[in-house]
One Martini backbone bead per residue (centre of mass of N, CA, C, O) as a GRO file, in nm:
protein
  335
    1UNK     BB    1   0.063   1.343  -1.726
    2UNK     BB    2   0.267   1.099  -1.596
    3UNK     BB    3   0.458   0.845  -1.588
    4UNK     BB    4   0.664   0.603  -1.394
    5UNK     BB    5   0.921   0.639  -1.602
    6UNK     BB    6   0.947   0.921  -1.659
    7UNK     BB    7   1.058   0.992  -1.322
    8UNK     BB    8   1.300   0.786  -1.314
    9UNK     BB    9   1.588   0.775  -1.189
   10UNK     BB   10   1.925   0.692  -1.241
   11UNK     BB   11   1.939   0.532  -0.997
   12UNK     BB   12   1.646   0.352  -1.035
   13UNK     BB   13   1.733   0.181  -1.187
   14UNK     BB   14   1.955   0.046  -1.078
   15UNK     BB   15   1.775  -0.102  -0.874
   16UNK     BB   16   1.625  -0.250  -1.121
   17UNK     BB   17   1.895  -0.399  -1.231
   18UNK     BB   18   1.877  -0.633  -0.970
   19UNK     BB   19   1.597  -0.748  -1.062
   20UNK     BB   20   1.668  -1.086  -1.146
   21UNK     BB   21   1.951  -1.101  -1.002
   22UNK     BB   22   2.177  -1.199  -0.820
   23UNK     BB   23   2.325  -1.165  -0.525
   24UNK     BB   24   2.639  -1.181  -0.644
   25UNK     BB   25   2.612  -0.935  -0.851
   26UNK     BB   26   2.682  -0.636  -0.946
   27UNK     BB   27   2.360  -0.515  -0.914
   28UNK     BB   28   2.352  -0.545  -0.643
   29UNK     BB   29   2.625  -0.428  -0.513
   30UNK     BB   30   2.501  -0.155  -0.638
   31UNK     BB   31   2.245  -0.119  -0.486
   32UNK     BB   32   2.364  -0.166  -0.213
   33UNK     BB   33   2.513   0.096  -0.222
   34UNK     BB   34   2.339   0.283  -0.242
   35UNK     BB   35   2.123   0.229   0.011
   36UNK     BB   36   2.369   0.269   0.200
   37UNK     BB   37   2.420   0.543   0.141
   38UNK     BB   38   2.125   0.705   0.203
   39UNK     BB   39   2.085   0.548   0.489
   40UNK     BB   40   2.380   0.511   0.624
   41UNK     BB   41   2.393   0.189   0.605
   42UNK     BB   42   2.425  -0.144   0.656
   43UNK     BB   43   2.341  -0.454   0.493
   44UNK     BB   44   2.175  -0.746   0.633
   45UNK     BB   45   2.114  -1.052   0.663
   46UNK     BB   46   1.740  -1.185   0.671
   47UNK     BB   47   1.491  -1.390   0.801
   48UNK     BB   48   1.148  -1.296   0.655
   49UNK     BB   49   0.919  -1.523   0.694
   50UNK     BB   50   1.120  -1.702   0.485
   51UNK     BB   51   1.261  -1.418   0.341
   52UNK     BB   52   1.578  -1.332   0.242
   53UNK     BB   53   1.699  -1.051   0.309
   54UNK     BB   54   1.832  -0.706   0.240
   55UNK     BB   55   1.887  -0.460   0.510
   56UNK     BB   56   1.745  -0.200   0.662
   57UNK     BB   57   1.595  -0.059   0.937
   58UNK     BB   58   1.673   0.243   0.957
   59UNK     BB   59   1.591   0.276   0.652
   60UNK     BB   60   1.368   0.147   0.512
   61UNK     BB   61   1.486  -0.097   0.332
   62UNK     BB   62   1.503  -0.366   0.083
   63UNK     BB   63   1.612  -0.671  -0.046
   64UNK     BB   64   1.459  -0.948  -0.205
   65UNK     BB   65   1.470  -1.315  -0.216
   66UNK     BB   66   1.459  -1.587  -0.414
   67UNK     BB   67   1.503  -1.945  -0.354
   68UNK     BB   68   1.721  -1.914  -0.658
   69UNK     BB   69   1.907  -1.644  -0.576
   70UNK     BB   70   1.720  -1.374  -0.630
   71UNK     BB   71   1.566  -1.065  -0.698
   72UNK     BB   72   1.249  -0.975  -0.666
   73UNK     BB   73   1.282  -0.667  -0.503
   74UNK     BB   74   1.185  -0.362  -0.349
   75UNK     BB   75   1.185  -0.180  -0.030
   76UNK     BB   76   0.986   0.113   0.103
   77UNK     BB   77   0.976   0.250   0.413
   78UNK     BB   78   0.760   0.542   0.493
   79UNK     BB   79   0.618   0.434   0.728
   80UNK     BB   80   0.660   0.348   1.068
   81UNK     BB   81   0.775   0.067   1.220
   82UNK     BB   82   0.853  -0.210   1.451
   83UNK     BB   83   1.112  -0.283   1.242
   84UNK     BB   84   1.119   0.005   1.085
   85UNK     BB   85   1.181   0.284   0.919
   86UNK     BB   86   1.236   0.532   0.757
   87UNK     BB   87   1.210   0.623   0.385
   88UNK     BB   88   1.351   0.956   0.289
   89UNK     BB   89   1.408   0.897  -0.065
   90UNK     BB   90   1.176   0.911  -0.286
   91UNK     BB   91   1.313   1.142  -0.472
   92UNK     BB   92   1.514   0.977  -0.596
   93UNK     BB   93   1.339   0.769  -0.754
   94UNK     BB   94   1.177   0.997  -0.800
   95UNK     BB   95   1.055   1.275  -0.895
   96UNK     BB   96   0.875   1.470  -0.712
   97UNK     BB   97   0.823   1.278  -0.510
   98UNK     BB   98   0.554   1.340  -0.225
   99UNK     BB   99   0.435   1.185   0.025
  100UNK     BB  100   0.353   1.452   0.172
  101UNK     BB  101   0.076   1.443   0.009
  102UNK     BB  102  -0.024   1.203  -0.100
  103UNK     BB  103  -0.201   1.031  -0.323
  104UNK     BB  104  -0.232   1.202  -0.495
  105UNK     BB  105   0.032   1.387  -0.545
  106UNK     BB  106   0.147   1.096  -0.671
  107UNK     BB  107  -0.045   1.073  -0.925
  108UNK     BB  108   0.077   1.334  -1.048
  109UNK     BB  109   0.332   1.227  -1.118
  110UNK     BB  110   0.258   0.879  -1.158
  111UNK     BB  111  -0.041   0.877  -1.242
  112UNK     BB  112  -0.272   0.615  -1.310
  113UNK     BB  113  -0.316   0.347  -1.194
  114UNK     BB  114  -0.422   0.035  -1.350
  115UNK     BB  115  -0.459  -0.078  -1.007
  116UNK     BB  116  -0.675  -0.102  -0.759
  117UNK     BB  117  -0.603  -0.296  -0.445
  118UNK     BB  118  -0.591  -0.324  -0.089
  119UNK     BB  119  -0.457  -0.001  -0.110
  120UNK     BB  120  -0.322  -0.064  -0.419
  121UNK     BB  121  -0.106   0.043  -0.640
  122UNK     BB  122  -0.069  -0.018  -0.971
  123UNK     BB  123   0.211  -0.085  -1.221
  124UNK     BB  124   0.390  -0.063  -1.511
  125UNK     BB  125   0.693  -0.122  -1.595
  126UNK     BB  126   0.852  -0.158  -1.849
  127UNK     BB  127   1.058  -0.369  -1.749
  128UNK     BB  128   0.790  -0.549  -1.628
  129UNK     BB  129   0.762  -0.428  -1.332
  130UNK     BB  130   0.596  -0.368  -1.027
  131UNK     BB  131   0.435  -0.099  -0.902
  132UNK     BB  132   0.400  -0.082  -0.545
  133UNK     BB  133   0.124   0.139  -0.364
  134UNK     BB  134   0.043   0.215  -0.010
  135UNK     BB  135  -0.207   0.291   0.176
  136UNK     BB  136  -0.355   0.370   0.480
  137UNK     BB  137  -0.455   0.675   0.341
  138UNK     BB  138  -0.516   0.923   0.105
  139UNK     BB  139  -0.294   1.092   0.321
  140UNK     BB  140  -0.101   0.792   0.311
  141UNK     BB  141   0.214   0.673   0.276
  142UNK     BB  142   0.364   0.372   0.332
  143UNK     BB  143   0.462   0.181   0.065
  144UNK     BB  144   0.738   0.066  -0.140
  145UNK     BB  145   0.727  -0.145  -0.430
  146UNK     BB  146   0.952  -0.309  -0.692
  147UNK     BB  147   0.842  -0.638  -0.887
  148UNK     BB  148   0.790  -0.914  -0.997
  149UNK     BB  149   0.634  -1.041  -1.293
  150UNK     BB  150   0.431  -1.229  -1.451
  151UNK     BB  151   0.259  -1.287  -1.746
  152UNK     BB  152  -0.012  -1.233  -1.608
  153UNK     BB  153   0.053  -0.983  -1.470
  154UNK     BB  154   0.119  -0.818  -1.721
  155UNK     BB  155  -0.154  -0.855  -1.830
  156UNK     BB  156  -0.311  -0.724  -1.680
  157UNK     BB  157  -0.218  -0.456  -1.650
  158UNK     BB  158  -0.230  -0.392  -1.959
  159UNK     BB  159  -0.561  -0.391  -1.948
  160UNK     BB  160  -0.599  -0.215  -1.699
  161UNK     BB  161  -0.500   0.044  -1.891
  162UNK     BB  162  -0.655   0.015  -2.151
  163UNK     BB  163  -0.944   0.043  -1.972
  164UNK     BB  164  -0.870   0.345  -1.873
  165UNK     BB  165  -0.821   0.482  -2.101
  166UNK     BB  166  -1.095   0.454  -2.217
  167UNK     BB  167  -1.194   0.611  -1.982
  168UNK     BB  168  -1.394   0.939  -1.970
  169UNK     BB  169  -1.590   0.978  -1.690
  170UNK     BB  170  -1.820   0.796  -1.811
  171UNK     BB  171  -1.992   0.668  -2.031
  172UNK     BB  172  -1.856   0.416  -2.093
  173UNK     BB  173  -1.716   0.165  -1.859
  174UNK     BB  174  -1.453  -0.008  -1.697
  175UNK     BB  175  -1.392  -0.246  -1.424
  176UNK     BB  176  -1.171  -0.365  -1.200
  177UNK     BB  177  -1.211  -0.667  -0.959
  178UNK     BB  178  -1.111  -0.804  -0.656
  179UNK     BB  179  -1.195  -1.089  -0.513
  180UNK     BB  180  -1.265  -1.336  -0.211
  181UNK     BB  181  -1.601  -1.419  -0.193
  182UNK     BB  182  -1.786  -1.362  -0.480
  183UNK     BB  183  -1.912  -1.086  -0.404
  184UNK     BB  184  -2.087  -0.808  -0.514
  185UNK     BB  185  -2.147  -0.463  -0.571
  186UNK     BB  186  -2.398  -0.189  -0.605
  187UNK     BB  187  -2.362   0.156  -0.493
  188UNK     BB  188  -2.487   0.369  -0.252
  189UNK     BB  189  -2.264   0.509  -0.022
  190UNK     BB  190  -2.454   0.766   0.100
  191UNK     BB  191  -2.729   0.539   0.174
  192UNK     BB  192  -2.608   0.315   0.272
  193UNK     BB  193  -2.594  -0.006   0.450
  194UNK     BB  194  -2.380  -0.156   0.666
  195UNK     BB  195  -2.224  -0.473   0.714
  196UNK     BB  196  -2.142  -0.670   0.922
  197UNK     BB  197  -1.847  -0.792   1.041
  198UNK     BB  198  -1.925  -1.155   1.143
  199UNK     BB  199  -2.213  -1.229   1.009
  200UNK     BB  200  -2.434  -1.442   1.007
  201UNK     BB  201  -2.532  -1.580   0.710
  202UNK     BB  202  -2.828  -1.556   0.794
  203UNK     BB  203  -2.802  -1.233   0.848
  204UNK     BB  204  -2.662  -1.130   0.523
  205UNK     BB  205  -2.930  -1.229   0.379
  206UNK     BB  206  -3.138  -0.970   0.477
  207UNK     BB  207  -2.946  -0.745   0.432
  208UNK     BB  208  -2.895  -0.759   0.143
  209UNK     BB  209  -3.222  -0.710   0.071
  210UNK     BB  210  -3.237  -0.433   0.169
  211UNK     BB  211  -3.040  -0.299  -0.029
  212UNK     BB  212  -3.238  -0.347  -0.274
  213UNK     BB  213  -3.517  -0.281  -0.179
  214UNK     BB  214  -3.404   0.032  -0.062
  215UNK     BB  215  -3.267   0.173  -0.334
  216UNK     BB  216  -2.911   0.112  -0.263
  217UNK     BB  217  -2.857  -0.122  -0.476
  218UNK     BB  218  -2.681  -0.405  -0.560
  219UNK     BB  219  -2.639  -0.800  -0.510
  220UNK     BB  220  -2.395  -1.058  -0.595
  221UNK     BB  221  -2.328  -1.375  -0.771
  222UNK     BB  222  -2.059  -1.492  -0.938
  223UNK     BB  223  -2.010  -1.828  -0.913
  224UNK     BB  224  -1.774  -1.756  -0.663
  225UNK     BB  225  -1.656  -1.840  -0.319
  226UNK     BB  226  -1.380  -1.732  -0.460
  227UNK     BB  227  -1.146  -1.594  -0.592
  228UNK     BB  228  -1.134  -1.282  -0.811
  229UNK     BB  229  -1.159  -1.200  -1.125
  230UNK     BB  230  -1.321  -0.890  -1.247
  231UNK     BB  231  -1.539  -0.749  -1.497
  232UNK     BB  232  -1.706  -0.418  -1.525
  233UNK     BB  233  -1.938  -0.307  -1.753
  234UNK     BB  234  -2.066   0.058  -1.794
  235UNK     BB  235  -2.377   0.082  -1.970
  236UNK     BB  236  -2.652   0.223  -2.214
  237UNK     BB  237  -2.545  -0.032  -2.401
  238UNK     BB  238  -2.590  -0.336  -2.490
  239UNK     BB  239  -2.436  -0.614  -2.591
  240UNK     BB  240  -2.428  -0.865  -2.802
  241UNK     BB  241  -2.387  -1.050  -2.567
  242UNK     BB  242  -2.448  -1.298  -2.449
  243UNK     BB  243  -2.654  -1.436  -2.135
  244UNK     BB  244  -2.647  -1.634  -1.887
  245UNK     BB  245  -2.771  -1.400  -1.689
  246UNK     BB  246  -3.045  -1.188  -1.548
  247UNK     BB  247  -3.119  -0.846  -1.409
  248UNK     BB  248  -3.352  -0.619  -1.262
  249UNK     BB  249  -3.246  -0.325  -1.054
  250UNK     BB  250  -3.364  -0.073  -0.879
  251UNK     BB  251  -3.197   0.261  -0.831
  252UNK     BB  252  -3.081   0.512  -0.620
  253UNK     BB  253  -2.929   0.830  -0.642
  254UNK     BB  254  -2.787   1.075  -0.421
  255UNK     BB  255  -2.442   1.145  -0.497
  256UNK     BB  256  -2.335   1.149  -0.836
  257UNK     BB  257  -2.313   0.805  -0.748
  258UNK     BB  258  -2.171   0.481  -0.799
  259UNK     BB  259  -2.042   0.167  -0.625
  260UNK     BB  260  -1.788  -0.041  -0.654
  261UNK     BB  261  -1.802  -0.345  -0.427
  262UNK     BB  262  -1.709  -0.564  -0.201
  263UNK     BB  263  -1.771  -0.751   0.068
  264UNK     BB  264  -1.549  -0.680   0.254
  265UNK     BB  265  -1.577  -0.389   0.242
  266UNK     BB  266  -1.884  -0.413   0.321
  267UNK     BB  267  -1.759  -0.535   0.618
  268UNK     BB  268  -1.535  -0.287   0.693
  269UNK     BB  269  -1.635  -0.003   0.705
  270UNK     BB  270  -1.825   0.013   0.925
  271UNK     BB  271  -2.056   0.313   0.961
  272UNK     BB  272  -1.922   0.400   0.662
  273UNK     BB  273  -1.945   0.400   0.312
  274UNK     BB  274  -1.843   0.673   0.222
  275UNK     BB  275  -1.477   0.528   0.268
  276UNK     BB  276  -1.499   0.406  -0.054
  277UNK     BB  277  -1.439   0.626  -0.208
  278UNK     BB  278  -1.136   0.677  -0.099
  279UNK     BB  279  -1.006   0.382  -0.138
  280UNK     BB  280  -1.195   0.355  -0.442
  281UNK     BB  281  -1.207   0.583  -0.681
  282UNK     BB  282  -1.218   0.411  -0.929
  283UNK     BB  283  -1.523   0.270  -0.862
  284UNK     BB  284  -1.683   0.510  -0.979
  285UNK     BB  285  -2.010   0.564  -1.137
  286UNK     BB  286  -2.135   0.838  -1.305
  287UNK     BB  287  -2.446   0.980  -1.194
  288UNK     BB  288  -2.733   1.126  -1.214
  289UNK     BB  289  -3.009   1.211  -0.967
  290UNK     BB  290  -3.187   0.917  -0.946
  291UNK     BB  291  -3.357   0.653  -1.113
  292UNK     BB  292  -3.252   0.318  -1.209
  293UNK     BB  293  -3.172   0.091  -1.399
  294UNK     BB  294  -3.015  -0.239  -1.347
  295UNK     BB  295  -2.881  -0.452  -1.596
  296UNK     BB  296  -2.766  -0.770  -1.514
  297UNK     BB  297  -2.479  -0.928  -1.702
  298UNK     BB  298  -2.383  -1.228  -1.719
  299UNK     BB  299  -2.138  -1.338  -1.984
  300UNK     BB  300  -2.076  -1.616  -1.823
  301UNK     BB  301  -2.008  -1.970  -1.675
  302UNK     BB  302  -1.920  -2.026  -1.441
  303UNK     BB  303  -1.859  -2.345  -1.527
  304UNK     BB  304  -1.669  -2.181  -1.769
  305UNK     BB  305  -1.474  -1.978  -1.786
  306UNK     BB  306  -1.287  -1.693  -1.879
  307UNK     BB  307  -1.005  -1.504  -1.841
  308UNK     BB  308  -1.223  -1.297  -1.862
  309UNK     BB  309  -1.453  -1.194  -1.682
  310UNK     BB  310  -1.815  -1.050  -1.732
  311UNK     BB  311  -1.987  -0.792  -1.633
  312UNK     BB  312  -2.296  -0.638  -1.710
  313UNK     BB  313  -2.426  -0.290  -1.711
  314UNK     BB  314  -2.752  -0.152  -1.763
  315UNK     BB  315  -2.787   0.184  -1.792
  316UNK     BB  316  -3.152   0.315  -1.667
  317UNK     BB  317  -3.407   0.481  -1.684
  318UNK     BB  318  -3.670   0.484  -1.482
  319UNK     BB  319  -3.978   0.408  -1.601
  320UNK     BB  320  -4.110   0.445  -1.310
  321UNK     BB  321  -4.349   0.398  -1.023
  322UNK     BB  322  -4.325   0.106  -0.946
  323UNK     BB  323  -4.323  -0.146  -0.771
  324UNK     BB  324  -4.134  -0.353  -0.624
  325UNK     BB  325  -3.984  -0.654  -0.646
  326UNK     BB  326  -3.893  -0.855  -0.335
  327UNK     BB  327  -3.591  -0.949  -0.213
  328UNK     BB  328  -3.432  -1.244  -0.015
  329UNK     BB  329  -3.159  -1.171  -0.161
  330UNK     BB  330  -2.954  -1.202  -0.362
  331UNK     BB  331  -2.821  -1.240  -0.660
  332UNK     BB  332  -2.752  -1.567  -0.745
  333UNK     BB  333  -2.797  -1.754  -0.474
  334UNK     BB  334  -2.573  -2.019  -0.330
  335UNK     BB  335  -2.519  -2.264  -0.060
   0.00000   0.00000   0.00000
């Protein structure tokens, strides 16, 4: 399996070469010829939603630029919306890259992302810039686009690649996930219900409480409300690092897996929750069918967290068939 830059055609490149310089540059008047050849069509500028861009809407493709007036994306729509065409050249900029495969065909080409969030594939291209690719569903590639990114955002990038790298299809494994909410869960998707939603809070604590005490996964408050990049390390060896706190949940597996997911995705599923496991196949964690002790190690502080904030899970077969003791609401909650 090759990684996106080895597939990059020297096309691709020019119009790498235009992201990052101005709109008067040469690279720039170089990318803009190369996608008005391709897509037939001549490039006009236009503000969309504030941020103004050199696009083609018949062609599908845009170059936007950034309020300093320099070029910061390129832009390939592939599926066809109310505003856009399809770009139908992503083989110019791909070799052999055929969007009419879906995610897997795609991924044959250009690697595994670095990061999967949002629906959104993530790379690092050497150059430094971002690419990203949006999925509608597994066999449906929406766009691709192309752009800049800060050093905290190639440092993600670069880390998020190093621990997938290092995972071997087993445990341990290291998975990172971006949510919205503060709330993760650890779930058999199998087997679980989802949470509706829009129910009010008084709702949906006694929902997480049923995932819970049913042995169909744990649901845990990260100690923020908000925005949130965390590290899920699942391991069967504890490591040395203290525990801010922890808890043990027995989870029973039924089929060969639990998935890490966030709250939103968890109250977005509709009424089947593994659709979770096609949007975010990288979040899957491999067990044999039968059931788990899950030992939840949050490893800092939340009132003073870490550049990497880290969840540690330590599975163990269940220790025997004793009661469990019943939760009313997820682990770590607070109002």
């Amino acid at each position: 399996m090759r990684g996106p830059d080895t597939v990059l055609t020297d096309d691709a490149r020019t119009l790498l070469a235009a992201i990052g310089t101005a709109e008067d540059s040469p690279e720039v008047a170089a990318a803009t010829a190369l996608l008005q050849e391709w897509t037939g069509h001549a490039f006009e500028f236009a503000d969309d939603g504030g941020t103004r861009v050199l696009w083609a809407t018949e062609g599908g493709a845009q170059l936007s630029i950034s309020n300093d007036g320099t070029v910061h994306s390129v832009y390939f729509q592939i599926q066809p919306t109310d505003k856009m065409q399809p770009f139908e050249h992503l083989h110019k900029v791909f070799e052999s890259a055929d969007p009419a495969t879906g995610r897997d065909g795609v991924r044959e080409v250009l690697g595994e992302p670095a990061i999967t969030e949002y629906g959104l594939d993530k790379y690092l291209l050497n150059a430094g810039h971002q690419l990203s690719l949006k999925y509608r569903n597994p066999e449906t590639l929406s766009f691709v686009t192309v752009g800049t990114t800060n050093d905290a955002g190639r440092a993600r990038l670069q880390k998020a690649a190093a621990r997938k790298a290092a995972n071997n299809g087993g445990l341990p494994l290291s998975l990172e996930v971006t949510d919205e909410d503060g709330i993760l869960a650890v779930l058999d998707v199998a087997a679980a219900t989802p949470i509706v939603d829009g129910c009010p809070d008084g709702e949906v604590i006694p929902l997480f409480a049923d995932l819970i005490n049913d042995g169909h996964g744990v649901v845990w408050m990260t100690g923020s409300w908000g925005y949130g990049e965390w590290v899920v390390t699942v391991t069967e060896q504890a490591s040395d690092s203290a525990a801010h706190r922890e808890a043990t949940v027995p989870v029973t597996v039924t089929d060969g897996r639990l998935h890490l997911v966030t709250f939103g995705e968890l109250t977005t599923a509709a009424d089947d929750l593994t659709s979770l496991a096609d949007v975010e196949p990288d979040r899957a964690i491999p067990l044999a069918n039968g059931t788990y002790d899950l030992r939840l190690r949050q490893l800092f502080d939340p009132a003073d967290p870490p550049a990497e904030p880290t969840f540690e899970i330590v599975v163990s077969r269940a220790a025997g068939t004793g009661g469990r003791t019943p939760v009313t609401q997820a682990l770590w909650w607070s109002m």
